[in-house]
Coordinates of N, CA and C in Angstrom, one line a residue:
Chain X
X2 N 2.0 -21.2 0.9 CA 2.7 -21.4 2.3 C 2.5 -20.0 3.1
X3 N 1.6 -20.1 4.1 CA 1.3 -19.0 5.0 C 1.8 -19.1 6.3
X4 N 2.9 -19.7 6.4 CA 3.4 -20.1 7.8 C 4.8 -19.4 8.1
X5 N 4.8 -19.0 9.3 CA 6.1 -18.5 9.9 C 6.5 -19.7 10.9
X6 N 7.8 -20.0 10.8 CA 8.1 -21.1 11.7 C 9.3 -20.5 12.6
X7 N 9.4 -21.1 13.8 CA 10.3 -20.8 14.7 C 10.9 -21.9 15.4
X8 N 12.3 -21.8 15.6 CA 12.9 -22.8 16.4 C 14.0 -22.2 17.3
X9 N 14.2 -22.9 18.5 CA 13.4 -24.1 19.0 C 12.1 -23.7 19.7
X10 N 11.4 -24.7 19.9 CA 10.0 -24.5 20.6 C 10.2 -24.1 21.9
X11 N 11.2 -24.7 22.7 CA 11.4 -24.4 23.9 C 13.0 -24.2 24.1
X12 N 13.5 -23.3 25.0 CA 14.7 -23.1 25.3 C 15.0 -22.8 26.8
X13 N 15.9 -23.6 27.5 CA 16.3 -23.3 28.7 C 17.8 -23.0 28.7
X14 N 18.1 -21.8 29.3 CA 19.5 -21.3 29.2 C 19.9 -20.6 30.5
X15 N 21.2 -20.7 31.0 CA 21.7 -20.0 32.1 C 22.0 -18.6 31.7
X16 N 22.3 -17.9 32.8 CA 22.5 -16.4 32.6 C 23.8 -16.1 32.0
X17 N 24.7 -17.1 31.8 CA 26.0 -16.8 31.2 C 26.0 -17.4 29.8
X18 N 24.9 -18.1 29.4 CA 25.0 -18.8 28.1 C 24.8 -17.8 27.0
X19 N 25.1 -18.2 25.7 CA 24.9 -17.5 24.5 C 24.0 -18.5 23.6
X20 N 22.8 -18.0 23.3 CA 22.0 -18.9 22.3 C 21.4 -18.0 21.3
X21 N 20.7 -18.6 20.4 CA 20.0 -17.9 19.2 C 18.5 -18.4 19.1
X22 N 17.7 -17.6 18.7 CA 16.4 -18.0 18.3 C 16.3 -17.8 16.8
X23 N 15.5 -18.8 16.0 CA 15.5 -18.5 14.7 C 14.0 -18.5 14.2
X24 N 13.9 -17.7 13.2 CA 12.5 -17.5 12.5 C 12.7 -17.5 11.1
X25 N 11.6 -18.2 10.4 CA 11.8 -18.3 8.9 C 10.4 -18.1 8.3
X26 N 10.3 -17.5 7.2 CA 9.0 -17.4 6.5 C 9.4 -17.4 5.0
X27 N 8.5 -18.1 4.1 CA 8.7 -18.2 2.7 C 7.5 -17.6 2.0
X28 N 6.9 -16.5 2.6 CA 5.9 -15.8 2.0 C 6.3 -14.7 1.2
X29 N 7.5 -14.4 1.1 CA 8.0 -13.3 0.3 C 7.8 -11.9 1.1
X30 N 7.6 -12.0 2.4 CA 7.3 -11.0 3.2 C 8.6 -10.0 3.5
X31 N 8.5 -8.8 3.4 CA 9.9 -8.0 3.5 C 10.0 -7.2 4.9
X32 N 9.0 -7.5 5.7 CA 9.0 -6.9 7.1 C 8.9 -8.1 8.0
X33 N 9.9 -8.1 9.0 CA 9.8 -9.2 10.1 C 10.0 -8.5 11.4
X34 N 9.4 -9.2 12.4 CA 9.3 -8.5 13.8 C 9.7 -9.6 14.8
X35 N 10.2 -9.1 16.0 CA 10.3 -9.8 17.1 C 9.5 -9.3 18.3
X36 N 8.7 -10.1 19.0 CA 7.9 -9.7 20.1 C 8.2 -10.5 21.4
X37 N 7.9 -10.0 22.4 CA 8.1 -10.7 23.7 C 6.6 -10.6 24.3
X38 N 6.4 -11.9 24.8 CA 5.0 -12.1 25.5 C 5.1 -12.7 26.8
X39 N 5.0 -12.0 27.9 CA 4.9 -12.5 29.2 C 3.6 -13.1 29.4
X40 N 3.5 -14.1 30.4 CA 2.3 -14.9 30.6 C 1.0 -13.9 31.0
X41 N 0.0 -14.1 30.3 CA -1.4 -13.3 30.5 C -1.0 -11.9 30.1
X42 N -0.2 -11.5 29.2 CA 0.0 -10.2 28.8 C 0.0 -10.2 27.2
X43 N -0.3 -9.0 26.6 CA -0.1 -8.9 25.2 C 1.3 -8.9 24.7
X44 N 1.4 -9.3 23.4 CA 2.8 -9.2 22.9 C 3.3 -7.7 22.9
X45 N 4.6 -7.6 23.1 CA 5.3 -6.2 23.2 C 6.3 -6.2 22.1
X46 N 6.2 -5.3 21.2 CA 7.1 -5.2 20.1 C 8.7 -5.0 20.6
X47 N 9.5 -5.7 20.0 CA 11.0 -5.5 20.3 C 11.6 -4.8 19.2
X48 N 11.7 -5.5 18.0 CA 12.5 -5.0 16.8 C 11.5 -5.3 15.6
X49 N 11.8 -4.3 14.6 CA 11.2 -4.4 13.2 C 12.4 -4.3 12.3
X50 N 12.3 -5.3 11.3 CA 13.3 -5.3 10.1 C 12.4 -5.0 8.9
X51 N 12.8 -4.0 8.0 CA 12.2 -3.7 6.9 C 13.4 -3.9 5.7
X52 N 13.0 -4.7 4.8 CA 14.0 -4.9 3.6 C 15.4 -5.2 4.3
X53 N 15.3 -6.2 5.3 CA 16.6 -6.7 5.9 C 17.4 -5.6 6.7
X54 N 16.8 -4.5 6.9 CA 17.4 -3.5 7.7 C 16.6 -3.2 8.9
X55 N 17.2 -3.0 10.1 CA 16.6 -2.9 11.3 C 15.9 -1.3 11.3
X56 N 14.6 -1.1 11.5 CA 14.1 0.0 11.2 C 13.4 0.4 12.7
X57 N 13.1 -0.6 13.5 CA 12.5 -0.1 14.8 C 13.3 -0.9 15.9
X58 N 13.9 -0.4 16.9 CA 14.3 -1.0 18.1 C 13.7 -0.3 19.3
X59 N 12.8 -1.1 19.9 CA 11.9 -0.4 21.1 C 12.6 -0.4 22.3
X60 N 13.8 0.2 22.3 CA 14.7 0.5 23.5 C 14.9 -0.9 24.2
X61 N 15.3 -2.0 23.3 CA 15.5 -3.3 24.0 C 17.0 -3.4 24.5
X62 N 17.2 -4.0 25.6 CA 18.5 -4.0 26.2 C 19.5 -4.8 25.2
X63 N 20.7 -4.4 25.3 CA 21.7 -5.1 24.2 C 22.0 -6.5 24.5
X64 N 21.6 -7.1 25.5 CA 21.8 -8.5 25.7 C 20.8 -9.3 24.6
X65 N 19.9 -8.6 23.9 CA 19.2 -9.1 22.8 C 19.8 -8.5 21.5
X66 N 20.2 -9.3 20.6 CA 20.7 -8.7 19.3 C 20.2 -9.3 18.1
X67 N 19.3 -8.7 17.4 CA 18.7 -9.2 16.3 C 19.6 -9.3 15.0
X68 N 19.1 -10.0 14.1 CA 19.9 -10.2 12.7 C 19.0 -10.7 11.8
X69 N 19.1 -10.1 10.6 CA 18.3 -10.5 9.4 C 19.3 -10.9 8.3
X70 N 19.7 -12.1 8.2 CA 20.6 -12.3 7.2 C 20.2 -12.3 5.6
X71 N 18.8 -12.7 5.6 CA 18.2 -12.6 4.3 C 16.7 -12.2 4.4
X72 N 16.0 -12.2 3.3 CA 14.7 -11.6 3.5 C 13.8 -12.8 4.1
X73 N 14.2 -14.0 4.2 CA 13.3 -15.2 4.8 C 13.6 -15.5 6.2
X74 N 14.8 -14.9 6.7 CA 15.3 -15.5 7.9 C 15.5 -14.3 9.0
X75 N 15.2 -14.6 10.2 CA 15.5 -13.6 11.3 C 15.8 -14.3 12.4
X76 N 17.0 -13.8 13.0 CA 17.5 -14.4 14.2 C 17.5 -13.5 15.4
X77 N 17.3 -14.0 16.6 CA 17.6 -13.2 17.7 C 18.6 -13.8 18.6
X78 N 19.7 -13.2 18.8 CA 20.9 -13.7 19.5 C 20.7 -13.1 21.0
X79 N 21.0 -14.2 21.9 CA 20.8 -13.9 23.3 C 22.0 -14.1 24.1
X80 N 22.2 -13.2 25.0 CA 23.6 -13.3 25.7 C 23.4 -12.7 27.1
X81 N 23.8 -13.4 28.1 CA 23.8 -12.8 29.4 C 22.4 -12.3 29.8
X82 N 21.3 -13.2 29.7 CA 20.0 -12.9 29.9 C 19.7 -13.0 31.5
X83 N 18.6 -12.4 31.8 CA 18.3 -12.3 33.2 C 17.1 -13.3 33.4
X84 N 16.7 -13.7 34.6 CA 15.5 -14.6 34.8 C 14.3 -13.9 34.3
X85 N 14.2 -12.5 34.4 CA 12.9 -11.8 34.0 C 12.8 -11.7 32.5
X86 N 13.7 -12.2 31.8 CA 13.7 -12.3 30.3 C 13.0 -13.5 29.9
X87 N 12.6 -14.4 30.9 CA 11.9 -15.7 30.5 C 10.6 -15.1 30.0
X88 N 10.2 -15.7 28.8 CA 8.9 -15.3 28.1 C 8.7 -16.2 27.0
X89 N 7.8 -15.9 26.2 CA 7.4 -16.5 24.9 C 7.9 -15.5 23.9
X90 N 8.8 -15.7 23.0 CA 9.4 -14.8 22.0 C 8.8 -15.2 20.6
X91 N 7.9 -14.1 20.1 CA 7.2 -14.5 18.9 C 7.9 -13.7 17.7
X92 N 7.8 -14.4 16.6 CA 8.2 -13.8 15.5 C 7.0 -13.6 14.5
X93 N 7.0 -12.4 13.8 CA 5.9 -12.2 12.8 C 6.6 -11.7 11.6
X94 N 5.7 -11.7 10.4 CA 6.2 -11.2 9.1 C 4.9 -10.4 8.5
X95 N 5.2 -9.5 7.6 CA 4.1 -8.9 7.0 C 4.6 -8.6 5.5
X96 N 3.7 -8.3 4.6 CA 4.1 -8.1 3.2 C 5.0 -6.7 3.1
X97 N 4.9 -6.1 2.0 CA 5.7 -5.0 1.5 C 5.5 -3.9 2.6
X98 N 6.8 -3.5 3.2 CA 6.6 -2.5 4.3 C 6.1 -1.2 3.7
X99 N 6.1 -1.0 2.5 CA 5.6 0.2 1.9 C 4.2 0.5 1.7
X100 N 3.4 -0.7 2.0 CA 2.0 -0.7 2.0 C 1.5 0.0 3.3
X101 N 0.5 0.6 3.3 CA -0.1 1.3 4.4 C -1.2 0.2 5.2
X102 N -1.7 -0.6 4.6 CA -2.5 -1.5 5.2 C -1.9 -3.0 4.9
X103 N -1.8 -3.8 6.1 CA -1.3 -5.1 5.9 C -1.5 -5.7 7.3
X104 N -1.5 -7.1 7.3 CA -1.7 -7.8 8.5 C -0.3 -8.5 8.8
X105 N -0.1 -8.8 10.0 CA 1.0 -9.6 10.5 C 0.7 -11.1 10.7
X106 N 1.7 -11.9 10.3 CA 1.5 -13.3 10.5 C 2.4 -13.7 11.5
X107 N 1.9 -14.5 12.5 CA 2.7 -14.7 13.6 C 3.2 -16.3 13.7
X108 N 4.3 -16.4 14.1 CA 4.8 -17.9 14.4 C 4.3 -18.4 15.8
X109 N 4.6 -19.6 16.0 CA 4.3 -20.2 17.2 C 5.0 -19.8 18.4
X110 N 6.1 -19.2 18.3 CA 6.9 -18.7 19.3 C 8.0 -19.7 19.9
X111 N 8.9 -19.1 20.7 CA 9.9 -19.9 21.4 C 9.6 -19.7 22.8
X112 N 9.4 -20.7 23.7 CA 9.2 -20.4 25.1 C 10.7 -20.5 25.7
X113 N 11.1 -19.4 26.2 CA 12.4 -19.2 26.8 C 12.4 -19.1 28.3
X114 N 13.3 -20.0 29.0 CA 13.3 -20.0 30.5 C 14.7 -19.7 30.7
X115 N 15.1 -18.6 31.5 CA 16.3 -18.3 31.9 C 16.6 -18.6 33.4
X116 N 17.5 -19.4 33.7 CA 17.8 -19.9 35.0 C 19.0 -19.3 35.6
Chain W
X203 N -0.2 9.2 24.1 CA 0.3 8.1 23.6 C -0.9 7.1 23.1
X204 N -0.7 6.5 22.0 CA -1.7 5.6 21.5 C -1.9 4.4 22.5
X205 N -3.2 4.0 22.6 CA -3.4 2.8 23.6 C -4.6 2.2 23.2
X206 N -4.8 0.9 23.4 CA -5.9 0.0 23.1 C -6.5 -0.6 24.5
X207 N -7.8 -0.6 24.7 CA -8.3 -1.0 25.8 C -9.3 -2.1 25.7
X208 N -9.1 -3.2 26.3 CA -10.1 -4.2 26.2 C -10.7 -4.3 27.7
X209 N -12.0 -4.0 27.8 CA -12.5 -3.7 29.1 C -12.8 -5.2 29.9
X210 N -13.1 -6.2 29.0 CA -13.3 -7.5 29.7 C -12.2 -8.4 29.8
X211 N -11.6 -8.4 31.0 CA -10.3 -9.3 31.1 C -10.7 -10.8 31.2
X212 N -11.8 -11.2 31.8 CA -12.2 -12.6 31.9 C -13.6 -12.7 31.6
X213 N -14.0 -13.6 30.7 CA -15.4 -13.7 30.4 C -15.6 -15.4 30.5
X214 N -16.7 -15.6 31.1 CA -17.1 -17.1 31.2 C -18.5 -17.2 30.7
X215 N -18.8 -18.0 29.7 CA -20.1 -18.1 29.0 C -20.4 -19.6 28.8
X216 N -21.7 -19.9 28.8 CA -22.0 -21.3 28.5 C -22.2 -21.4 27.0
X217 N -22.0 -22.6 26.5 CA -22.2 -22.8 25.1 C -23.5 -22.3 24.6
X218 N -23.5 -21.8 23.3 CA -24.6 -21.3 22.8 C -25.0 -19.8 23.2
X219 N -24.2 -19.3 24.1 CA -24.4 -17.9 24.6 C -23.8 -17.0 23.6
X220 N -24.3 -15.7 23.6 CA -23.7 -14.7 22.6 C -22.6 -14.1 23.4
X221 N -21.6 -13.6 22.4 CA -20.4 -13.0 22.9 C -20.2 -11.6 22.3
X222 N -19.9 -10.8 23.1 CA -19.4 -9.4 22.6 C -18.2 -9.2 23.4
X223 N -17.1 -8.8 22.8 CA -15.9 -8.3 23.5 C -15.5 -6.9 23.1
X224 N -15.4 -6.0 24.0 CA -15.0 -4.6 23.7 C -13.7 -4.3 23.5
X225 N -13.4 -3.4 22.5 CA -12.2 -2.9 22.1 C -12.2 -1.5 21.8
X226 N -11.5 -0.6 22.5 CA -11.6 0.8 22.2 C -10.1 1.4 22.1
X227 N -9.8 2.3 21.1 CA -8.5 2.7 21.0 C -8.4 4.3 21.1
X228 N -7.3 4.8 21.3 CA -7.3 6.2 21.5 C -6.8 7.0 20.3
X229 N -6.3 6.4 19.3 CA -5.6 7.2 18.2 C -6.7 7.8 17.3
X230 N -6.6 9.2 16.8 CA -7.6 9.8 16.1 C -7.5 9.7 14.6
X231 N -6.3 9.2 14.1 CA -6.3 9.2 12.8 C -6.7 7.9 12.0
X232 N -6.3 7.6 10.9 CA -6.8 6.5 10.2 C -6.0 5.2 10.7
X233 N -6.7 4.2 11.0 CA -6.2 2.9 11.6 C -6.6 1.8 10.9
X234 N -5.7 0.6 11.0 CA -6.0 -0.7 10.7 C -6.5 -1.4 12.1
X235 N -7.5 -2.2 12.0 CA -8.0 -2.9 13.3 C -7.9 -4.3 13.0
X236 N -7.6 -5.2 14.1 CA -7.4 -6.6 14.0 C -7.9 -7.1 15.5
X237 N -8.5 -8.3 15.2 CA -8.7 -9.2 16.3 C -7.8 -10.4 16.0
X238 N -7.1 -10.9 17.0 CA -6.3 -12.0 17.0 C -6.9 -13.1 18.1
X239 N -6.7 -14.4 17.9 CA -7.0 -15.3 18.9 C -5.9 -16.2 19.2
X240 N -5.7 -16.5 20.5 CA -4.6 -17.4 20.9 C -5.2 -18.5 21.6
X241 N -5.4 -19.7 21.0 CA -5.9 -20.9 21.7 C -4.7 -21.4 22.7
X242 N -5.2 -22.0 23.7 CA -4.1 -22.5 24.7 C -3.1 -23.3 23.9
X243 N -1.8 -22.9 24.2 CA -0.7 -23.5 23.7 C -0.4 -23.3 22.3
X244 N -1.1 -22.4 21.6 CA -1.0 -22.1 20.2 C -0.7 -20.7 19.9
X245 N -0.3 -20.5 18.6 CA 0.2 -19.2 18.4 C -1.0 -18.3 18.0
X246 N -0.7 -17.0 17.9 CA -1.7 -16.1 17.6 C -2.2 -16.1 16.2
X247 N -3.5 -16.2 16.0 CA -4.2 -16.4 14.6 C -5.0 -15.2 14.4
X248 N -5.0 -14.7 13.2 CA -5.9 -13.6 12.8 C -7.4 -14.1 12.7
X249 N -8.2 -13.5 13.4 CA -9.6 -13.7 13.2 C -10.3 -12.9 12.3
X250 N -10.0 -11.6 12.3 CA -10.5 -10.8 11.2 C -9.8 -9.4 11.3
X251 N -10.1 -8.7 10.3 CA -9.4 -7.3 10.2 C -10.3 -6.4 9.5
X252 N -10.0 -5.1 9.8 CA -10.7 -4.0 9.2 C -9.6 -3.0 8.7
X253 N -9.6 -2.7 7.3 CA -8.8 -1.8 6.6 C -9.6 -0.4 6.3
X254 N -10.8 -0.6 5.5 CA -11.7 0.3 5.1 C -12.9 -0.3 4.6
X255 N -13.8 0.6 4.2 CA -15.0 0.0 3.6 C -16.1 -0.3 4.6
X256 N -16.9 -1.3 4.4 CA -17.9 -1.7 5.3 C -17.5 -1.9 6.7
X257 N -18.0 -1.3 7.6 CA -17.5 -1.3 9.1 C -17.9 -2.6 9.6
X258 N -18.7 -3.4 9.0 CA -19.0 -4.7 9.8 C -18.2 -5.7 8.9
X259 N -17.3 -6.3 9.6 CA -16.6 -7.2 9.0 C -16.6 -8.7 9.6
X260 N -16.5 -9.7 8.7 CA -16.8 -11.0 9.1 C -15.5 -11.7 9.0
X261 N -15.2 -12.5 10.0 CA -14.0 -13.3 10.1 C -14.2 -14.8 10.0
X262 N -13.2 -15.5 10.5 CA -13.3 -17.0 10.5 C -14.2 -17.5 11.7
X263 N -14.6 -18.6 11.6 CA -15.2 -19.4 12.8 C -16.5 -18.6 13.3
X264 N -17.3 -17.8 12.3 CA -18.4 -17.2 12.8 C -18.3 -16.0 13.5
X265 N -17.1 -15.4 13.6 CA -16.9 -14.1 14.3 C -17.1 -13.0 13.3
X266 N -17.6 -11.9 14.0 CA -17.7 -10.7 13.2 C -17.3 -9.5 14.2
X267 N -17.0 -8.3 13.5 CA -16.7 -7.1 14.3 C -17.1 -6.0 13.7
X268 N -17.6 -5.0 14.5 CA -18.0 -3.7 14.0 C -17.2 -2.5 14.3
X269 N -16.8 -1.8 13.3 CA -15.9 -0.6 13.4 C -17.0 0.6 13.6
X270 N -16.9 1.2 14.8 CA -17.8 2.5 14.9 C -16.6 3.7 15.2
X271 N -16.5 4.4 14.1 CA -15.4 5.5 14.2 C -15.7 6.5 15.2
X272 N -17.1 6.9 15.4 CA -17.2 7.9 16.2 C -17.0 7.6 17.8
X273 N -16.9 6.2 18.0 CA -16.7 5.7 19.4 C -15.3 5.1 19.4
X274 N -14.6 5.1 18.5 CA -13.1 4.6 18.4 C -13.2 3.1 19.0
X275 N -14.4 2.4 18.4 CA -14.4 1.1 18.9 C -14.4 0.1 17.9
X276 N -14.0 -1.2 18.2 CA -13.9 -2.3 17.2 C -14.3 -3.7 18.0
X277 N -15.5 -3.7 18.4 CA -16.1 -4.7 19.1 C -16.2 -6.2 18.5
X278 N -15.9 -7.2 19.1 CA -15.9 -8.5 18.5 C -17.3 -9.1 18.9
X279 N -17.9 -9.9 18.1 CA -19.2 -10.6 18.4 C -19.2 -12.0 17.7
X280 N -20.0 -12.9 18.4 CA -20.3 -14.1 17.9 C -21.7 -14.3 18.5
X281 N -22.6 -14.9 17.6 CA -24.0 -15.2 18.1 C -24.1 -16.2 19.1
X282 N -23.3 -17.4 18.8 CA -23.5 -18.6 19.7 C -22.1 -19.3 19.8
X283 N -21.5 -19.1 21.0 CA -20.1 -19.6 21.2 C -20.1 -21.2 21.3
X284 N -19.0 -21.8 21.0 CA -18.7 -23.1 21.3 C -17.6 -23.3 22.3
X285 N -17.6 -24.5 22.9 CA -16.5 -24.8 23.9 C -15.1 -24.6 23.3
X286 N -15.0 -24.9 22.0 CA -13.7 -24.7 21.3 C -13.3 -23.1 21.1
X287 N -14.2 -22.4 21.5 CA -13.8 -20.9 21.4 C -13.1 -20.5 22.7
X288 N -12.8 -21.3 23.5 CA -12.1 -21.0 24.8 C -10.6 -20.6 24.3
X289 N -10.3 -19.5 24.6 CA -9.1 -19.0 24.0 C -8.8 -17.5 24.6
X290 N -7.7 -16.9 24.3 CA -7.5 -15.4 24.7 C -7.6 -14.7 23.4
X291 N -8.3 -13.6 23.5 CA -8.6 -12.7 22.3 C -8.0 -11.4 22.5
X292 N -7.3 -10.9 21.5 CA -6.4 -9.7 21.6 C -6.9 -8.9 20.4
X293 N -7.3 -7.6 20.8 CA -7.6 -6.6 19.9 C -6.2 -5.8 19.5
X294 N -6.0 -5.4 18.2 CA -4.6 -4.7 17.9 C -5.1 -3.6 16.8
X295 N -4.3 -2.5 17.0 CA -4.5 -1.3 16.2 C -3.2 -0.9 15.6
X296 N -3.2 -0.5 14.4 CA -2.0 0.0 13.7 C -2.5 1.4 13.0
X297 N -1.6 2.3 13.3 CA -1.9 3.6 12.6 C -1.6 3.4 11.2
X298 N -2.2 3.8 10.2 CA -2.0 3.8 8.8 C -0.7 4.5 8.4
X299 N -0.5 5.7 8.9 CA 0.6 6.5 8.6 C 1.8 6.3 9.4
X300 N 3.0 6.0 8.8 CA 4.2 6.3 9.5 C 4.8 5.3 10.5
X301 N 4.0 4.1 10.6 CA 4.6 3.1 11.6 C 4.3 1.8 11.2
X302 N 5.3 0.8 11.6 CA 4.8 -0.5 11.4 C 4.1 -1.1 12.7
X303 N 4.1 -0.3 13.7 CA 3.9 -0.9 15.0 C 2.3 -1.2 15.4
X304 N 2.1 -2.4 15.8 CA 0.8 -2.8 16.1 C 0.9 -2.3 17.7
X305 N -0.4 -2.0 18.2 CA -0.5 -1.8 19.6 C -1.6 -2.8 20.1
X306 N -1.3 -3.8 20.9 CA -2.2 -4.7 21.2 C -3.0 -4.2 22.6
X307 N -4.2 -4.7 22.6 CA -4.7 -4.5 23.9 C -4.4 -5.6 25.0
X308 N -4.8 -5.6 26.2 CA -4.3 -6.5 27.2 C -4.8 -7.9 27.1
X309 N -5.8 -7.9 26.2 CA -6.4 -9.3 26.0 C -7.6 -9.7 26.9
X310 N -8.5 -10.6 26.4 CA -9.6 -11.1 27.2 C -9.5 -12.6 27.1
X311 N -9.5 -13.1 28.3 CA -9.5 -14.6 28.5 C -10.9 -15.1 28.5
X312 N -11.4 -15.9 27.4 CA -12.7 -16.4 27.3 C -12.8 -17.8 27.6
X313 N -13.5 -18.2 28.5 CA -13.9 -19.7 28.9 C -15.3 -20.0 28.5
X314 N -15.5 -21.0 27.7 CA -16.8 -21.5 27.3 C -17.1 -22.7 28.1
X315 N -18.1 -22.8 28.9 CA -18.5 -24.0 29.6 C -19.3 -24.9 28.8
X316 N -18.9 -26.2 28.7 CA -19.7 -27.1 27.8 C -21.0 -27.4 28.5

């Protein structure tokens, strides 16, 4: 199984709502990532988890709150978002973070619209 | 700061034409190099990767790329494109030492005319 799954596929939320995005992988990967991709732009890294611990936060606003409950699951909790946060949110995973060479496997993304 | 440049933002080709997409990066140390493809409405898929060894790497769907260290380049090629190659192509670079971070290029939107 070389798949990263993400739910939901689409999400529309108001600026006062609280919602969560979910990402799951069963490849035994120990590094997981959240990216944000705006239309016609490359993915931008938001967070990296290594062995279930947050290792990189790319100065993301606190209205985005990541969580890694176990090695297979990664959540992104959303609260009080702004319309400019509308984007495709991609999850990715990669094998042992201690390796120097590895590739990332991407999920299909959640398309988020903030109204 | 490390950066990745893709010079061709939009490319339009007829079927059977040859393709070359440029990718240059700015980091001087050892790197891993990748090309990803994103078909319309689909997720990023790995086309090919370079870690070490033979600088000419072959990927899926007939794509290949050549790493030229002296030019800091990793250009993607395909001898004969098909309509189904219509997609966005992203080059990505990762420093081997000290970071998990991929740096993506701005992408090249390829349209192949049938």
